[in-house]
Short mmCIF file of C-alpha atoms and ligand atoms in Angstrom, two decimals:
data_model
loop_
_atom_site.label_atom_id
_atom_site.label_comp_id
_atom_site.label_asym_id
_atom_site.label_seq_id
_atom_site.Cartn_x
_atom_site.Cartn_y
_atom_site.Cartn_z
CA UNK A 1 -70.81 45.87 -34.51
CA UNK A 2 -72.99 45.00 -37.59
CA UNK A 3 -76.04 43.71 -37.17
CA UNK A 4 -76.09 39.89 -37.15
CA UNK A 5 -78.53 37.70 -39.15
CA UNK A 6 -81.52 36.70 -36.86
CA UNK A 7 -81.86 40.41 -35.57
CA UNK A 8 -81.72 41.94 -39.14
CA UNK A 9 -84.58 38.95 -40.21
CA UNK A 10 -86.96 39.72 -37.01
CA UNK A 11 -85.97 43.62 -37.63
CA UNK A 12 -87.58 43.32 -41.04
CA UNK A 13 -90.50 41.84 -39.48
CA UNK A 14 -90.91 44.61 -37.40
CA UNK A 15 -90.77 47.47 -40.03
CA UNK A 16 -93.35 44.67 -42.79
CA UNK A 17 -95.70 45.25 -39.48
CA UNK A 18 -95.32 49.05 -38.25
CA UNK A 19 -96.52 49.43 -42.21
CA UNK A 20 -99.08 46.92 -41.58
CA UNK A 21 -100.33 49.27 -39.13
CA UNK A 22 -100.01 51.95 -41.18
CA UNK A 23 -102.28 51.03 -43.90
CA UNK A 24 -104.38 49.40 -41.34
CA UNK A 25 -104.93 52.76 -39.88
CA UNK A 26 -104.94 54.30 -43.11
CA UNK A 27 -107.84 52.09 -43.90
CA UNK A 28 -109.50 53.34 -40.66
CA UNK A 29 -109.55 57.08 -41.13
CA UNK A 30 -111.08 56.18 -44.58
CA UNK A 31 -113.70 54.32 -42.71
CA UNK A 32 -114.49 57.22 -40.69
CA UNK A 33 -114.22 59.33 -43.20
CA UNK A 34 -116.71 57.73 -44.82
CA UNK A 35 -119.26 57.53 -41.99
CA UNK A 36 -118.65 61.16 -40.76
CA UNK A 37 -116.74 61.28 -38.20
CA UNK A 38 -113.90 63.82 -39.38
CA UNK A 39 -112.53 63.83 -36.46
CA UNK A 40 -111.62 59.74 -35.52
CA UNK A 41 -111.08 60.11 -39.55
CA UNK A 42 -107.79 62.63 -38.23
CA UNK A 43 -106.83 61.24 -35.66
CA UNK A 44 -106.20 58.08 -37.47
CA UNK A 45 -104.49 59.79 -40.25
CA UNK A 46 -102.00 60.75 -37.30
CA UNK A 47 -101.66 57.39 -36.33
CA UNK A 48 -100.48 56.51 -39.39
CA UNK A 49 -98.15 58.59 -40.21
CA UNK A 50 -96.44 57.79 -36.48
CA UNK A 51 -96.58 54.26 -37.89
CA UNK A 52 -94.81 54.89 -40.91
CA UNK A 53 -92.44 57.16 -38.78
CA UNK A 54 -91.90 53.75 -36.51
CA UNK A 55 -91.41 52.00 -39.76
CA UNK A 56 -88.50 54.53 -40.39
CA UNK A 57 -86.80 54.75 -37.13
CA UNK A 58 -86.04 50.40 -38.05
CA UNK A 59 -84.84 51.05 -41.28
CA UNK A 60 -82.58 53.95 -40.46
CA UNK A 61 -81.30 51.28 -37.88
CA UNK A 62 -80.69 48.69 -39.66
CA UNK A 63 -79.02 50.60 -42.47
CA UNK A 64 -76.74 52.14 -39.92
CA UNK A 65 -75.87 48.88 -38.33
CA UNK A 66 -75.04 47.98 -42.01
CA UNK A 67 -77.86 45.25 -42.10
CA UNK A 68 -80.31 44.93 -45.44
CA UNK A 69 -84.04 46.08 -45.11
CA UNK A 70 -85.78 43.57 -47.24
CA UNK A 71 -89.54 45.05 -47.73
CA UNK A 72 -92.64 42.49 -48.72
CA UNK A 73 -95.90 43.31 -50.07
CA UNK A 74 -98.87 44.25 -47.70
CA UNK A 75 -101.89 42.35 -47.50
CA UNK A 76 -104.99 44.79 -47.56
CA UNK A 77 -106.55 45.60 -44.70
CA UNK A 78 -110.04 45.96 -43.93
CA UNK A 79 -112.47 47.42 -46.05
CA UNK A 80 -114.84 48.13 -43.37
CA UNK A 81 -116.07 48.21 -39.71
CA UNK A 82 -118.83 47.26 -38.00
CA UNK A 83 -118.77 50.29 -36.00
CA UNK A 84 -116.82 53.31 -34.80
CA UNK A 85 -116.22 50.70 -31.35
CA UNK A 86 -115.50 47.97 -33.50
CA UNK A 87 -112.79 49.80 -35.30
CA UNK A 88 -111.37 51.19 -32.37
CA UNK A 89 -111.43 47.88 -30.35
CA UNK A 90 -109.54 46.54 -33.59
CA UNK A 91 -106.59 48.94 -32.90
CA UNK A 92 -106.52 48.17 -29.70
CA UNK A 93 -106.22 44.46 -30.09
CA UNK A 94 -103.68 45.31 -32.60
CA UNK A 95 -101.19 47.56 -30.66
CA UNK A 96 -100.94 44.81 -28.21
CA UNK A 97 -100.03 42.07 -30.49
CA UNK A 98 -97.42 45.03 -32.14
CA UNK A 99 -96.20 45.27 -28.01
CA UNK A 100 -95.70 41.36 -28.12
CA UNK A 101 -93.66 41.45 -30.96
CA UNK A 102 -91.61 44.45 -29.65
CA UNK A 103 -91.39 42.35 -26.68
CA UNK A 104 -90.24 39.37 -28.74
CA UNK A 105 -87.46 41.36 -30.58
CA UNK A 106 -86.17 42.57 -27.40
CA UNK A 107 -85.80 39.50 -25.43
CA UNK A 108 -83.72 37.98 -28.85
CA UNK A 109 -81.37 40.72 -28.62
CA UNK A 110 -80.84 40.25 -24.62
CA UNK A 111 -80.04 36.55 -26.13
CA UNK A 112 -77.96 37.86 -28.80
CA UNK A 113 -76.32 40.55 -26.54
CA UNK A 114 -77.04 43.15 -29.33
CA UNK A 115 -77.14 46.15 -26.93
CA UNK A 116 -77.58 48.65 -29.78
CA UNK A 117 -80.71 46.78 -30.35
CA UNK A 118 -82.10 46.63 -27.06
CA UNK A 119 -80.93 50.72 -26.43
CA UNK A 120 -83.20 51.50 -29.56
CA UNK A 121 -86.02 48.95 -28.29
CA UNK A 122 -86.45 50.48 -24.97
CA UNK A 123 -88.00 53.60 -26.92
CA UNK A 124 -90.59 51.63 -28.81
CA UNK A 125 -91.21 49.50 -25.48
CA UNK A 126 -91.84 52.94 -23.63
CA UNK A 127 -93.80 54.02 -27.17
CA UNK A 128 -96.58 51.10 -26.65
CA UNK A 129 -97.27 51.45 -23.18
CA UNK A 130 -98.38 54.95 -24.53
CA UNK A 131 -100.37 53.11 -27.72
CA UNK A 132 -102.11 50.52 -25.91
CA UNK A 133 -103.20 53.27 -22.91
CA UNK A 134 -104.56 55.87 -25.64
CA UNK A 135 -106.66 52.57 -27.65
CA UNK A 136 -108.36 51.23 -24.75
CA UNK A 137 -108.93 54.60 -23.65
CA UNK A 138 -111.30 55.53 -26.26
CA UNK A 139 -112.76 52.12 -26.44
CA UNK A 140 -113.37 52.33 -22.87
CA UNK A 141 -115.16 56.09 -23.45
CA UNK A 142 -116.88 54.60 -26.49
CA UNK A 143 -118.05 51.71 -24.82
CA UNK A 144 -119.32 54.43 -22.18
CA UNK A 145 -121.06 56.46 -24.88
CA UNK A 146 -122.77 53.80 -26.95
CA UNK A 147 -125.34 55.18 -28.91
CA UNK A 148 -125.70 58.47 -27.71
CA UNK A 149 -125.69 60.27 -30.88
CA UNK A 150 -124.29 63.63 -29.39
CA UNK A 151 -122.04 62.30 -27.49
CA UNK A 152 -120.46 60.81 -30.22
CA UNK A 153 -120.11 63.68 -31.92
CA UNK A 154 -118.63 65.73 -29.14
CA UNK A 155 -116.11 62.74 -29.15
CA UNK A 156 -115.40 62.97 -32.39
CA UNK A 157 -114.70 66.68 -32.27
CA UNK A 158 -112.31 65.85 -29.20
CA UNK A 159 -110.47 63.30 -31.11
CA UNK A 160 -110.04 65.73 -34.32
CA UNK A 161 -107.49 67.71 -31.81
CA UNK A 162 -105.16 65.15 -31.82
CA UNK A 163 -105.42 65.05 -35.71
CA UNK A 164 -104.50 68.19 -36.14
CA UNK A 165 -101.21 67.93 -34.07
CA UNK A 166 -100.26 64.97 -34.90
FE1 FEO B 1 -95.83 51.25 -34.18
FE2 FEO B 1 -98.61 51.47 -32.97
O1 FEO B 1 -97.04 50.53 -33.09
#
C-alpha cells in the first residue's frame, strides 16, 4: 500500500526534526569541545550521527512505501550554553518533545490504519524511552556533581566511552 498523503507530510516532519537534532547535537559536541570536555564533546558526536541514522531509517521508508521525502532548510541551532547542565538539560527537554511527536505520528497512523507505519514506529517509540532515560540520567548525575571540578572530569572521561562506540 503506498503511503497516503497526511502520513508522507507528518513523515517529512519527522526526518526535518531527527536532523534538527542532529545539528542540534552537532552544535553541542562543538560546545564541549570548546570548553574541554572531550569526552561530552564524543558522546554528542554519537548522538548525532544516531540522529542522522533516525533521519535515514524515515526516508528509506518513505521511499519504499513510494512516498516523496521533501527536505527544508535547518534553522541554526545554538551557538552556545550556559553550562555543561544547561546543555544537557536542553537535550533532555528536546528528546521529549521528539517522543511527543513520535507519539503524534503514531496515533495518525492508528487513525489512518497505516500498519506499516505504526510496525516501523514501535521501534522509534521503544528508541526514546531509551533517549529520554540516558538525558535525564546525566542531568540528574550532573545536577549531583555541580561544581565539583574533578568530578566533572571523571564524568567526562565516563561519557567519552560511549563516544567511542557509538
Ligand atoms: Fe531521533 Fe533522539 O530522537
Amino acid at each position: 500500500m503506498q503511503i497516503g498523503k497526511a502520513i508522507q507530510g507528518a513523515m517529512n516532519d519527522q526526518i526535518h526534526k531527527e536532523l534538527e537534532s542532529a545539528y542540534l547535537y552537532l552544535a553541542m559536541s562543538a560546545y564541549f569541545s570548546g570548553t574541554n570536555h572531550p569526552g561530552a564533546a564524543s558522546w554528542m558526536r554519537a548522538q548525532a550521527r544516531e540522529e542522522v541514522g533516525h533521519a535515514m531509517k524515515f526516508t528509506d521508508f518513505v521511499e519504499d512505501r513510494g512516498g516523496s521525502v521533501a527536505l527544508r532548510a535547518l534553522a541554526a541551532p545554538p551557538a552556545t550554553f550556559a553550562s555543561p547542565l544547561a546543555a544537557f538539560e536542553a537535550a533532555a527537554e528536546h528528546e521529549a518533545v521528539v517522543s511527543a511527536s513520535i507519539n503524534a505520528l503514531f496515533e495518525l497512523a492508528s487513525k489512518e490504519k497505516d500498519y506499516a507505519t505504526q510496525a516501523l514506529l514501535q521501534w522509534f517509540i521503544t528508541e526514546q524511552v531509551e533517549e529520554e532515560k540516558t538525558s535525564r540520567q546525566i542531568v540528574d548525575t550532573l545536577r549531583l556533581i555541580g561544581t565539583n571540578t574533578s568530578g566533572l572530569y571523571m564524568f567526562d572521561r565516563e561519557l567519552g566511552r560511549r563516544g567511542q562506540a557509538g
